[in-house]
Coordinates of C-alpha atoms in Angstrom, one line a residue:
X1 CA 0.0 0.0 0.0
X2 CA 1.2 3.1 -1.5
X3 CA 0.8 6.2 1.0
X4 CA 2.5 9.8 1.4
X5 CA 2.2 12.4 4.4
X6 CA -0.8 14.6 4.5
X7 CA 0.2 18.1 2.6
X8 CA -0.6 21.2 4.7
X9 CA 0.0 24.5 5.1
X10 CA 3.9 26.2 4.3
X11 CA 5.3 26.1 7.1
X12 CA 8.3 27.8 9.0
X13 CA 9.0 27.4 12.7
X14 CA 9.7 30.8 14.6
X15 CA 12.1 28.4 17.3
X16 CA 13.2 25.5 17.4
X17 CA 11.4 23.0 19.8
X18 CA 13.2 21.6 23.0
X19 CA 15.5 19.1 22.2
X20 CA 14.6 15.6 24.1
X21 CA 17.2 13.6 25.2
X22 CA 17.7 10.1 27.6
X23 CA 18.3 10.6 31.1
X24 CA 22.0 10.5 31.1
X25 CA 21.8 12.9 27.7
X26 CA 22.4 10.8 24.8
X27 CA 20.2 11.0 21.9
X28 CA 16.8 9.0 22.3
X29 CA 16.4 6.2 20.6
X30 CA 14.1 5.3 18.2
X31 CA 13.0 2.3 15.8
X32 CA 10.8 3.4 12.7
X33 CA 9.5 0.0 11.1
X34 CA 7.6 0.6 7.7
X35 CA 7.7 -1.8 4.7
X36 CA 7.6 1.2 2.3
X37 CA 11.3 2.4 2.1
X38 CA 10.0 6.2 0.9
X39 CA 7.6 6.5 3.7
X40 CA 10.3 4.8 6.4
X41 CA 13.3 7.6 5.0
X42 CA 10.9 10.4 5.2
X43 CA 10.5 9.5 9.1
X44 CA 14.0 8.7 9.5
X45 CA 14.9 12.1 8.4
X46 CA 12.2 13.8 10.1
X47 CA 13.1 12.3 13.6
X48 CA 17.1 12.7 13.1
X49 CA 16.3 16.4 12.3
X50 CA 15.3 16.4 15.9
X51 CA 18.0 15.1 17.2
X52 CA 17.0 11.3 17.7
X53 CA 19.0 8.4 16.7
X54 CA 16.8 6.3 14.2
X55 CA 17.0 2.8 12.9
X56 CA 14.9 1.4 10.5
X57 CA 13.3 -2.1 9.5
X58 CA 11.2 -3.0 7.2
X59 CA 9.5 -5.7 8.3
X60 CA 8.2 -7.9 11.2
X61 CA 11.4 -10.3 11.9
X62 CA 13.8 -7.5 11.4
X63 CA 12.1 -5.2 13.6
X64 CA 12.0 -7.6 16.7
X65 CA 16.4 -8.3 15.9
X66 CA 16.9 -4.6 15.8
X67 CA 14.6 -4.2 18.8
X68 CA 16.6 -6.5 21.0
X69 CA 19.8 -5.2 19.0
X70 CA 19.0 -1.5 19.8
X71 CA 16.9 -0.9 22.5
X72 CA 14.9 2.0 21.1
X73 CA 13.1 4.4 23.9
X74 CA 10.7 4.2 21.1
X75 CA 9.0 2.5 18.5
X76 CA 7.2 3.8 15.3
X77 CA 5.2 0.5 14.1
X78 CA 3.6 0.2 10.9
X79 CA 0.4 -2.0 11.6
X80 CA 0.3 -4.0 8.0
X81 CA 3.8 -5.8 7.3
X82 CA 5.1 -8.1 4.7
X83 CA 5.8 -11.2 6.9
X84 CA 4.1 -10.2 10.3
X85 CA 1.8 -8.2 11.5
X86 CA 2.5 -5.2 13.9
X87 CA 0.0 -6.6 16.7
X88 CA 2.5 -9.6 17.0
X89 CA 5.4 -8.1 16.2
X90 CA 4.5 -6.0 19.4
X91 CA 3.7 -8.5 21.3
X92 CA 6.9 -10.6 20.8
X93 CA 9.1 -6.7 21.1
X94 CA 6.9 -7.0 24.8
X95 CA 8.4 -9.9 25.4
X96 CA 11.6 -8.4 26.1
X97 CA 10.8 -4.7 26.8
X98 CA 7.6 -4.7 28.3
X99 CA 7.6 -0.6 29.0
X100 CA 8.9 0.9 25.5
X101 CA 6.2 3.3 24.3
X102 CA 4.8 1.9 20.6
X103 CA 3.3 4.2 17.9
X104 CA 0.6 2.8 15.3
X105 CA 0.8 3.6 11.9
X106 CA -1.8 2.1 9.9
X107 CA -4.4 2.6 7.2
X108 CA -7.4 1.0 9.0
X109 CA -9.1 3.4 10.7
X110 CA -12.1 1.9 11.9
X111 CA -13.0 2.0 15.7
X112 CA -12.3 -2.2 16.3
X113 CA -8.8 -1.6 14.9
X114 CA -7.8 1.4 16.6
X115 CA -8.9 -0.7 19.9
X116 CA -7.3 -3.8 18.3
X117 CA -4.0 -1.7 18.4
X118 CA -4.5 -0.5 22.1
X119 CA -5.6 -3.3 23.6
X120 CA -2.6 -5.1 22.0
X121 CA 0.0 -2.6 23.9
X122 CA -0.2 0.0 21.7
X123 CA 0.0 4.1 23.4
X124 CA -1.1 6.3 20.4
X125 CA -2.2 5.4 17.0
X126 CA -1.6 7.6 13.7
X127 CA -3.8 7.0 10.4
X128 CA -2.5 6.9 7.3
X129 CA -1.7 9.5 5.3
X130 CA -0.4 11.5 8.1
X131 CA 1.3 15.5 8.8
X132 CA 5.0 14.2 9.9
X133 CA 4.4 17.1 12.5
X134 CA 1.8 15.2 13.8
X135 CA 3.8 12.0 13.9
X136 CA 6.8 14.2 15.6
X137 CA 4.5 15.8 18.1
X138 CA 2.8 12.4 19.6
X139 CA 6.6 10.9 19.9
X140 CA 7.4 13.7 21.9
X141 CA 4.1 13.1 24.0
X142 CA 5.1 9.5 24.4
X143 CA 9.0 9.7 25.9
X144 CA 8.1 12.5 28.0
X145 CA 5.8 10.4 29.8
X146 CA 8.6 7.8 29.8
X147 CA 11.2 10.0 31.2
X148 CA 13.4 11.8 28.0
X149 CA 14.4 15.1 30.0
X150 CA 14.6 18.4 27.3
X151 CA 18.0 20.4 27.0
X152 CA 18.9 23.3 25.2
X153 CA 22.1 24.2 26.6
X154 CA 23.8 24.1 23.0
X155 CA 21.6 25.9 20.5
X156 CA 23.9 26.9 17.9
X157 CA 24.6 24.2 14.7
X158 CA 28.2 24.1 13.0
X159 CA 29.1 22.9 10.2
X160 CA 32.9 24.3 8.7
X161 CA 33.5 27.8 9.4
X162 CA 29.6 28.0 9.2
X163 CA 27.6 28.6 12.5
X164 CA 23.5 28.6 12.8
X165 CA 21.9 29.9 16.4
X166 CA 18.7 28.6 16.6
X167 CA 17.9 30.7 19.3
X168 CA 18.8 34.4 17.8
X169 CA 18.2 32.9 14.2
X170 CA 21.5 34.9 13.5
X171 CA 23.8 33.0 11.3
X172 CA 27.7 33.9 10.5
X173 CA 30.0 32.6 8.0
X174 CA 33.9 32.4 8.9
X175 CA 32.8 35.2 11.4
X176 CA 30.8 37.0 9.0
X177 CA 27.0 37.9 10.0
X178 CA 24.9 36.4 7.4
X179 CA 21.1 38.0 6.8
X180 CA 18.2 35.4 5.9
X181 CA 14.9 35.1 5.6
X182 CA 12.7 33.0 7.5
X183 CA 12.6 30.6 5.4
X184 CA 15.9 30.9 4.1
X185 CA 17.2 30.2 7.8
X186 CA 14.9 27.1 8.0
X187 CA 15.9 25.5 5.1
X188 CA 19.6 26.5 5.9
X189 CA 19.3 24.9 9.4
X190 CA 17.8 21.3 7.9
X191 CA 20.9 21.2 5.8
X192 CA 23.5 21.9 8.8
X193 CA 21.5 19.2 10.3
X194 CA 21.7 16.7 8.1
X195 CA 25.6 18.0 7.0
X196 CA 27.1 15.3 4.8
X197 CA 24.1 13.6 4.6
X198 CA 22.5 14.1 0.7
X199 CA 19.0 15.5 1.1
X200 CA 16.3 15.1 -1.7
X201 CA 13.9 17.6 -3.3
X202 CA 11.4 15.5 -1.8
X203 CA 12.8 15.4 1.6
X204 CA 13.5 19.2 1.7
X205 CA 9.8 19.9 0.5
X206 CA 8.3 17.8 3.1
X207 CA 10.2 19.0 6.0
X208 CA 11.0 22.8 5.2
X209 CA 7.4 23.9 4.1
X210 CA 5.4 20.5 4.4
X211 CA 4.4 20.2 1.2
X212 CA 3.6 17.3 -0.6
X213 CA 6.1 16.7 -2.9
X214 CA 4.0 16.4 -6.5
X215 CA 5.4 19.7 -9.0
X216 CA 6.5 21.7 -6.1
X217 CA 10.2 20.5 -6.4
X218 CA 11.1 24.5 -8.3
X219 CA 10.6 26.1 -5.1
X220 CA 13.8 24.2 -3.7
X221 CA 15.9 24.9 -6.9
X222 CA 15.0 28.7 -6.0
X223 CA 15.7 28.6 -2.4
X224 CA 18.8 27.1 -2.6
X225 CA 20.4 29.9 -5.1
X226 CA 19.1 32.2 -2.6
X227 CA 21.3 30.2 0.1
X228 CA 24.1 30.0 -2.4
X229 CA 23.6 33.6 -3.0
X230 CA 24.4 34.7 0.6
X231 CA 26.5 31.8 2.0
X232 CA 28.9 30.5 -0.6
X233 CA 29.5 33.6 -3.5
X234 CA 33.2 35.1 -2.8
X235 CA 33.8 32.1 -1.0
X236 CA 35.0 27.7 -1.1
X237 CA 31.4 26.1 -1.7
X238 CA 29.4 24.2 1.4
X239 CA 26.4 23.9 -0.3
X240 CA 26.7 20.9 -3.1
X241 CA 24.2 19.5 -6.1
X242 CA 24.1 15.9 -7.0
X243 CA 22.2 15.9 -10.1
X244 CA 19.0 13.9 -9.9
X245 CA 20.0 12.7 -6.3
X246 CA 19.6 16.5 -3.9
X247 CA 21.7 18.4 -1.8
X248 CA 24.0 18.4 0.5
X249 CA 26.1 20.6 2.9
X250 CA 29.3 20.2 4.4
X251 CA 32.2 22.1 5.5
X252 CA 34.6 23.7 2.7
X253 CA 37.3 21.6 1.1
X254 CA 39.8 24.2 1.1
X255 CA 40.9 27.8 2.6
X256 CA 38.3 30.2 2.0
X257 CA 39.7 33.0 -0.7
X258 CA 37.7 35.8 1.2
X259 CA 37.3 34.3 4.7
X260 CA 38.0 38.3 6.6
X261 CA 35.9 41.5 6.1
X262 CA 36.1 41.1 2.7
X263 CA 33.7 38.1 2.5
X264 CA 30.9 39.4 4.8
X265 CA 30.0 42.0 1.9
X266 CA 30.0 39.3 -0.7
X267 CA 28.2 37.2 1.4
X268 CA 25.5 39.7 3.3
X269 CA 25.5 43.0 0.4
X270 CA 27.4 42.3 -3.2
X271 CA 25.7 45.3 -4.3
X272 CA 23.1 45.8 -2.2
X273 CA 20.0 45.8 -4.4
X274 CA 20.4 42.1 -5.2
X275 CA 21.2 41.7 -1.5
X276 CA 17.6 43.3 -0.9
X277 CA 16.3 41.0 -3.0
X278 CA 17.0 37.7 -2.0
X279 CA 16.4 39.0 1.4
X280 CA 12.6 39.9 0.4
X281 CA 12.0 37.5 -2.6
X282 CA 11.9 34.6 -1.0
X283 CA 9.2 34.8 1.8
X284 CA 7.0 35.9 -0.9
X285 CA 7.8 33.4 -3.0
X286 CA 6.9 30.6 -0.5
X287 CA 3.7 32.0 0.3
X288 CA 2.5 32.3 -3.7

């Protein structure tokens, strides 16, 4: 069965929510299990994004090894599975770890089944399609009542000479203030995020303005020559094409040729009126 999240609204987040971590501060756990790879990388990516370390299985057998493997603080459990179902791949995951908090996904939305699922173990339960906000936001729900404490002593992102402060929403190149929109800033930070890690159209359009991803995949060509615009020109390249594959960030390769004064006006004026541009473009764009 063939599903995608729910489209919604363009969205940009003013902050960036607490981070959760385990009790002794390590990055929770979790264990997405999907037997559609698209769907189960879309989560993945979602839920590293926040911070969470995420394995994946994609079906019944290999969810129970990785279960006993890992040891999630979580588990994201597709209901319908090639081999078993998710009621007894629960059950047997119970076996072991009787007080990890599950998440439904499933299709079936009729009253029996979403009892099926809770009477089975299950703590929440998420229809398909589904807002990955949605998804992220019952997780959340779900290890706070299982103890994952929130910290947000560190809320800057650094990738190279680059720095993002989620908290000011003031970024700086090699020292260099750098001025960017809202949404410029958001889809910056899922980049440094995800630095060295290739990011699809897809992936960007779903997480950066929750769009489903059908003919909307022009809007990330334009944002990133924005980003390009104000964080690379006059400067080593961070931000990186793979044709027909995404995007990716990662820290320059070599010495930057303008990394002083020099660079901040390539990177925040290089003549001003274009500067004005991308800096007021963009927001409008997104909101067409």
């Amino acid at each position: 069965m063939t599903t995608t999240p729910a489209p919604t609204e363009p969205l940009v987040s003013p902050r960036a929510p607490e981070r959760l971590t385990r009790a002794d501060g390590s990055p929770v756990r979790v264990l997405v299990v999907d037997d559609e790879p698209n769907l189960a990388e879309l989560l993945t990516s979602a839920l590293r994004y926040e911070g969470w370390d995420v394995s994946t299985a994609l079906d019944g057998q290999s969810a129970i090894r990785t279960a006993r493997e890992v040891g999630p603080d979580v588990i994201v459990l597709d209901v319908m599975l090639p081999d078993l179902d998710g009621l007894s791949v629960l059950r047997r995951i119970r076996a072991t770890s009787p007080d990890v908090p599950v998440l439904f996904l499933t299709a079936r939305d009729t009253v029996e089944d979403r009892v099926a699922g809770l009477t089975a173990g299950g703590d929440d339960y998420v229809t398909k399609p589904f807002s990955l906000e949605e998804v992220v936001a019952r997780l959340r729900g779900l290890m706070r009542r299982g103890g994952a404490t929130a910290a947000r002593e560190d809320s800057t992102v650094v990738v190279g000479d680059l720095v993002l402060d989620e908290d000011s929403h003031e970024v700086f190149r090699g020292g260099d203030p750098i001025h960017l929109s809202a949404t410029e800033f958001e889809l910056l930070r899922y980049l440094m995020r995800n630095a060295r890690r290739v990011m699809s159209k897809p992936q960007i359009l779903d997480r950066v303005w929750n769009y489903d991803f059908r003919g909307q995949a022009n809007i990330v060509e334009l944002y990133i020559s924005y980003l390009r615009r104000k964080i690379d020109k006059g400067r080593e390249p961070m931000i990186h094409t793979l044709r027909g594959v995404g995007y990716v960030i990662k820290p320059a390769e070599g010495p930057s040729s303008t990394a002083g004064s020099g660079g901040a006006a390539g990177a925040s004026g290089s003549g001003g009126a274009a500067g004005a541009a991308a800096s007021t473009a963009p927001d409008g764009a997104a909101k067409a």
